[in-house]
Amino acid sequence: MAALPVLVRKLSGALVAELLMEKMQLVVALKVAIADAGGPPASDQQLIVGHQVLDDSEVLGDVLLDGQVFLLTVQGCPSCQNPKGCRCTMCGHEKPGLVDYYGVCQDCGKCGGHQSKCPFCVQVFPSLCALDVHVRFLHQDREAAEWQTSRLEEYIKLRRQPGARRAAHPEPGTFTMALNGGLGA
């Protein structure tokens, strides 16, 4: 196998890692190597070469012509931690950033096709917004130490402004069973 030296940089130009990969490895292997070298989790990474965001299934030898790649850290889904991104069960699409903070799929425009699971109990919610509110009020003891509160704080700050986004209602039949005792995990 042929070795491929890879320089991983932030968009600012700061060096994140110097790695030695195999040319036949997939981009997802590079993401794991970046995480192992102290970078963000693979699910929070977007790798850019030129003007193109790399797909996890691409072969490194085909896309890394000069051995340099730029790392963009995106806030991945804390529920699924899938390097391919979130998956909407309503339209079947899967990609990073597919489901927004309010649970709305960017492709089909529906809410309820993704589950945000509480790491502290067994409850499941249609959006990160609903999960953040749940954690705030039902897991107060763990919120400050173990939970990212900035998303909810930003939502609270902006929600009274004109044109502010609101939490979406889930599609009928997706999260309505919560009224009868909750969803199964």
Coordinates of C-alpha atoms in Angstrom, one line a residue:
M1 CA 0.0 0.0 0.0
A2 CA 1.2 3.5 -0.8
A3 CA 1.5 6.0 2.0
L4 CA -0.1 9.4 1.7
P5 CA 1.1 12.2 4.0
V6 CA -1.9 14.4 5.0
L7 CA -1.8 17.9 6.5
V8 CA -5.1 18.7 8.3
R9 CA -5.6 22.4 8.8
K10 CA -8.4 24.6 10.2
L11 CA -9.9 27.2 7.8
S12 CA -7.7 29.8 9.6
G13 CA -4.6 27.8 8.4
A14 CA -3.7 26.5 11.9
L15 CA -2.3 23.0 11.8
V16 CA -4.6 20.4 13.4
A17 CA -2.7 17.2 12.6
E18 CA 0.0 15.6 10.4
L19 CA -1.1 12.1 9.5
L20 CA 0.1 9.3 7.4
M21 CA -2.7 7.5 5.6
E22 CA -3.0 4.8 2.9
K23 CA -4.1 6.0 -0.5
M24 CA -6.8 3.4 -0.7
Q25 CA -8.4 4.3 2.6
L26 CA -11.8 6.1 2.7
V27 CA -12.3 9.7 3.9
V28 CA -14.2 8.3 7.0
A29 CA -10.9 6.6 8.0
L30 CA -9.2 10.1 7.9
K31 CA -11.9 11.5 10.1
V32 CA -11.3 8.8 12.7
A33 CA -7.6 9.4 12.5
I34 CA -8.2 13.2 13.1
A35 CA -10.4 12.4 16.1
D36 CA -7.7 10.0 17.4
A37 CA -5.1 12.8 17.0
G38 CA -7.1 15.0 19.3
G39 CA -9.4 16.6 16.8
P40 CA -13.2 16.8 17.1
P41 CA -15.3 13.6 16.9
A42 CA -15.7 12.2 13.3
S43 CA -19.4 13.0 13.4
D44 CA -18.6 16.7 13.9
Q45 CA -16.1 17.0 11.0
Q46 CA -16.5 18.2 7.4
L47 CA -13.3 17.9 5.3
I48 CA -12.8 20.3 2.5
V49 CA -10.4 20.0 -0.5
G50 CA -10.5 23.0 -2.9
H51 CA -14.2 24.0 -3.0
Q52 CA -15.6 20.5 -2.3
V53 CA -16.8 18.9 0.9
L54 CA -15.5 15.3 0.9
D55 CA -17.9 12.4 1.1
D56 CA -17.1 9.7 3.7
S57 CA -17.1 7.0 0.9
E58 CA -14.5 8.7 -1.3
V59 CA -11.0 7.2 -1.6
L60 CA -8.3 9.4 -0.2
G61 CA -5.9 8.8 -3.1
D62 CA -8.6 10.1 -5.5
V63 CA -9.4 13.3 -3.7
L64 CA -6.3 14.4 -1.9
L65 CA -4.1 15.6 -4.7
D66 CA -1.6 17.7 -2.7
G67 CA -2.1 16.0 0.7
Q68 CA -3.8 19.0 2.3
V69 CA -7.3 19.1 3.7
F70 CA -9.2 21.7 5.6
L71 CA -11.2 20.8 8.7
L72 CA -14.5 22.5 9.4
T73 CA -16.0 21.6 12.7
V74 CA -19.8 21.3 12.6
Q75 CA -22.0 20.6 15.6
G76 CA -23.0 17.0 15.0
C77 CA -26.1 15.3 16.4
P78 CA -25.5 14.3 20.0
S79 CA -28.1 11.6 19.6
C80 CA -26.9 9.5 16.7
Q81 CA -23.2 10.3 16.5
N82 CA -23.2 9.0 13.0
P83 CA -20.3 10.2 10.8
K84 CA -22.6 10.1 7.8
G85 CA -24.9 12.5 9.6
C86 CA -28.5 12.3 10.7
R87 CA -31.1 10.1 8.9
C88 CA -34.7 11.1 8.3
T89 CA -37.0 8.1 8.5
M90 CA -39.6 10.1 6.6
C91 CA -37.7 10.7 3.4
G92 CA -34.8 8.2 3.9
H93 CA -32.1 10.8 3.3
E94 CA -28.9 10.8 5.4
K95 CA -26.3 13.5 5.6
P96 CA -24.6 15.9 8.1
G97 CA -26.9 18.8 9.1
L98 CA -30.0 17.2 7.6
V99 CA -32.1 17.7 10.7
D100 CA -32.1 21.2 12.3
Y101 CA -32.3 22.2 15.9
Y102 CA -36.1 22.2 15.6
G103 CA -36.3 18.7 14.3
V104 CA -37.1 19.7 10.7
C105 CA -35.5 17.7 7.9
Q106 CA -33.8 20.1 5.4
D107 CA -34.8 17.8 2.5
C108 CA -38.5 16.9 3.1
G109 CA -39.4 19.8 5.4
K110 CA -41.1 17.5 8.0
C111 CA -40.6 17.1 11.7
G112 CA -40.6 13.7 13.4
G113 CA -38.3 11.7 11.2
H114 CA -35.4 11.8 13.6
Q115 CA -35.1 10.9 17.3
S116 CA -33.1 13.0 19.8
K117 CA -32.5 10.6 22.7
C118 CA -31.9 11.8 26.3
P119 CA -28.6 10.4 27.5
F120 CA -29.8 10.6 31.1
C121 CA -33.1 8.6 30.8
V122 CA -35.0 6.7 28.2
Q123 CA -37.1 9.5 26.7
V124 CA -36.9 10.4 23.0
F125 CA -37.9 13.7 21.4
P126 CA -38.5 14.9 17.8
S127 CA -35.9 17.7 18.1
L128 CA -32.8 18.9 19.9
C129 CA -34.9 21.9 21.1
A130 CA -37.4 19.6 22.9
L131 CA -34.5 17.5 24.3
D132 CA -32.7 20.6 25.6
V133 CA -35.9 21.8 27.4
H134 CA -36.4 18.3 28.8
V135 CA -32.8 18.3 30.2
R136 CA -33.2 21.8 31.6
F137 CA -36.2 20.9 33.7
L138 CA -35.9 17.2 34.4
H139 CA -32.1 16.8 34.7
Q140 CA -31.1 20.1 36.4
D141 CA -28.4 18.4 38.4
R142 CA -26.6 17.2 35.3
E143 CA -27.4 20.0 32.9
A144 CA -24.6 22.4 33.9
A145 CA -21.9 19.8 34.1
E146 CA -22.7 17.5 31.3
W147 CA -24.9 19.3 28.7
Q148 CA -24.4 21.9 26.1
T149 CA -26.7 24.7 27.2
S150 CA -25.7 27.3 24.6
R151 CA -28.2 26.0 22.0
L152 CA -31.2 26.5 24.3
E153 CA -29.9 29.9 25.6
E154 CA -29.6 31.1 21.9
Y155 CA -33.1 29.9 21.2
I156 CA -34.5 31.6 24.3
K157 CA -32.7 34.9 23.4
L158 CA -34.0 34.9 19.8
R159 CA -37.5 33.5 20.1
R160 CA -39.3 36.8 20.8
Q161 CA -37.7 38.6 17.8
P162 CA -39.8 39.1 14.7
G163 CA -39.4 36.2 12.2
A164 CA -37.8 33.9 14.9
R165 CA -38.0 30.2 14.2
R166 CA -40.3 28.1 16.4
A167 CA -40.2 24.5 17.4
A168 CA -42.1 22.5 14.8
H169 CA -45.0 20.2 15.4
P170 CA -44.1 16.6 14.6
E171 CA -46.0 14.9 11.7
P172 CA -49.1 12.9 12.9
G173 CA -48.3 9.4 14.0
T174 CA -44.6 10.0 14.7
F175 CA -44.4 11.4 18.3
T176 CA -48.1 11.4 19.2
M177 CA -47.6 8.1 21.0
A178 CA -45.8 10.2 23.7
L179 CA -49.2 11.1 24.9
N180 CA -49.8 7.5 25.7
G181 CA -46.7 6.9 27.8
G182 CA -43.8 7.8 25.5
L183 CA -41.8 6.3 22.8
G184 CA -39.7 3.2 22.9
A185 CA -36.0 3.7 22.7

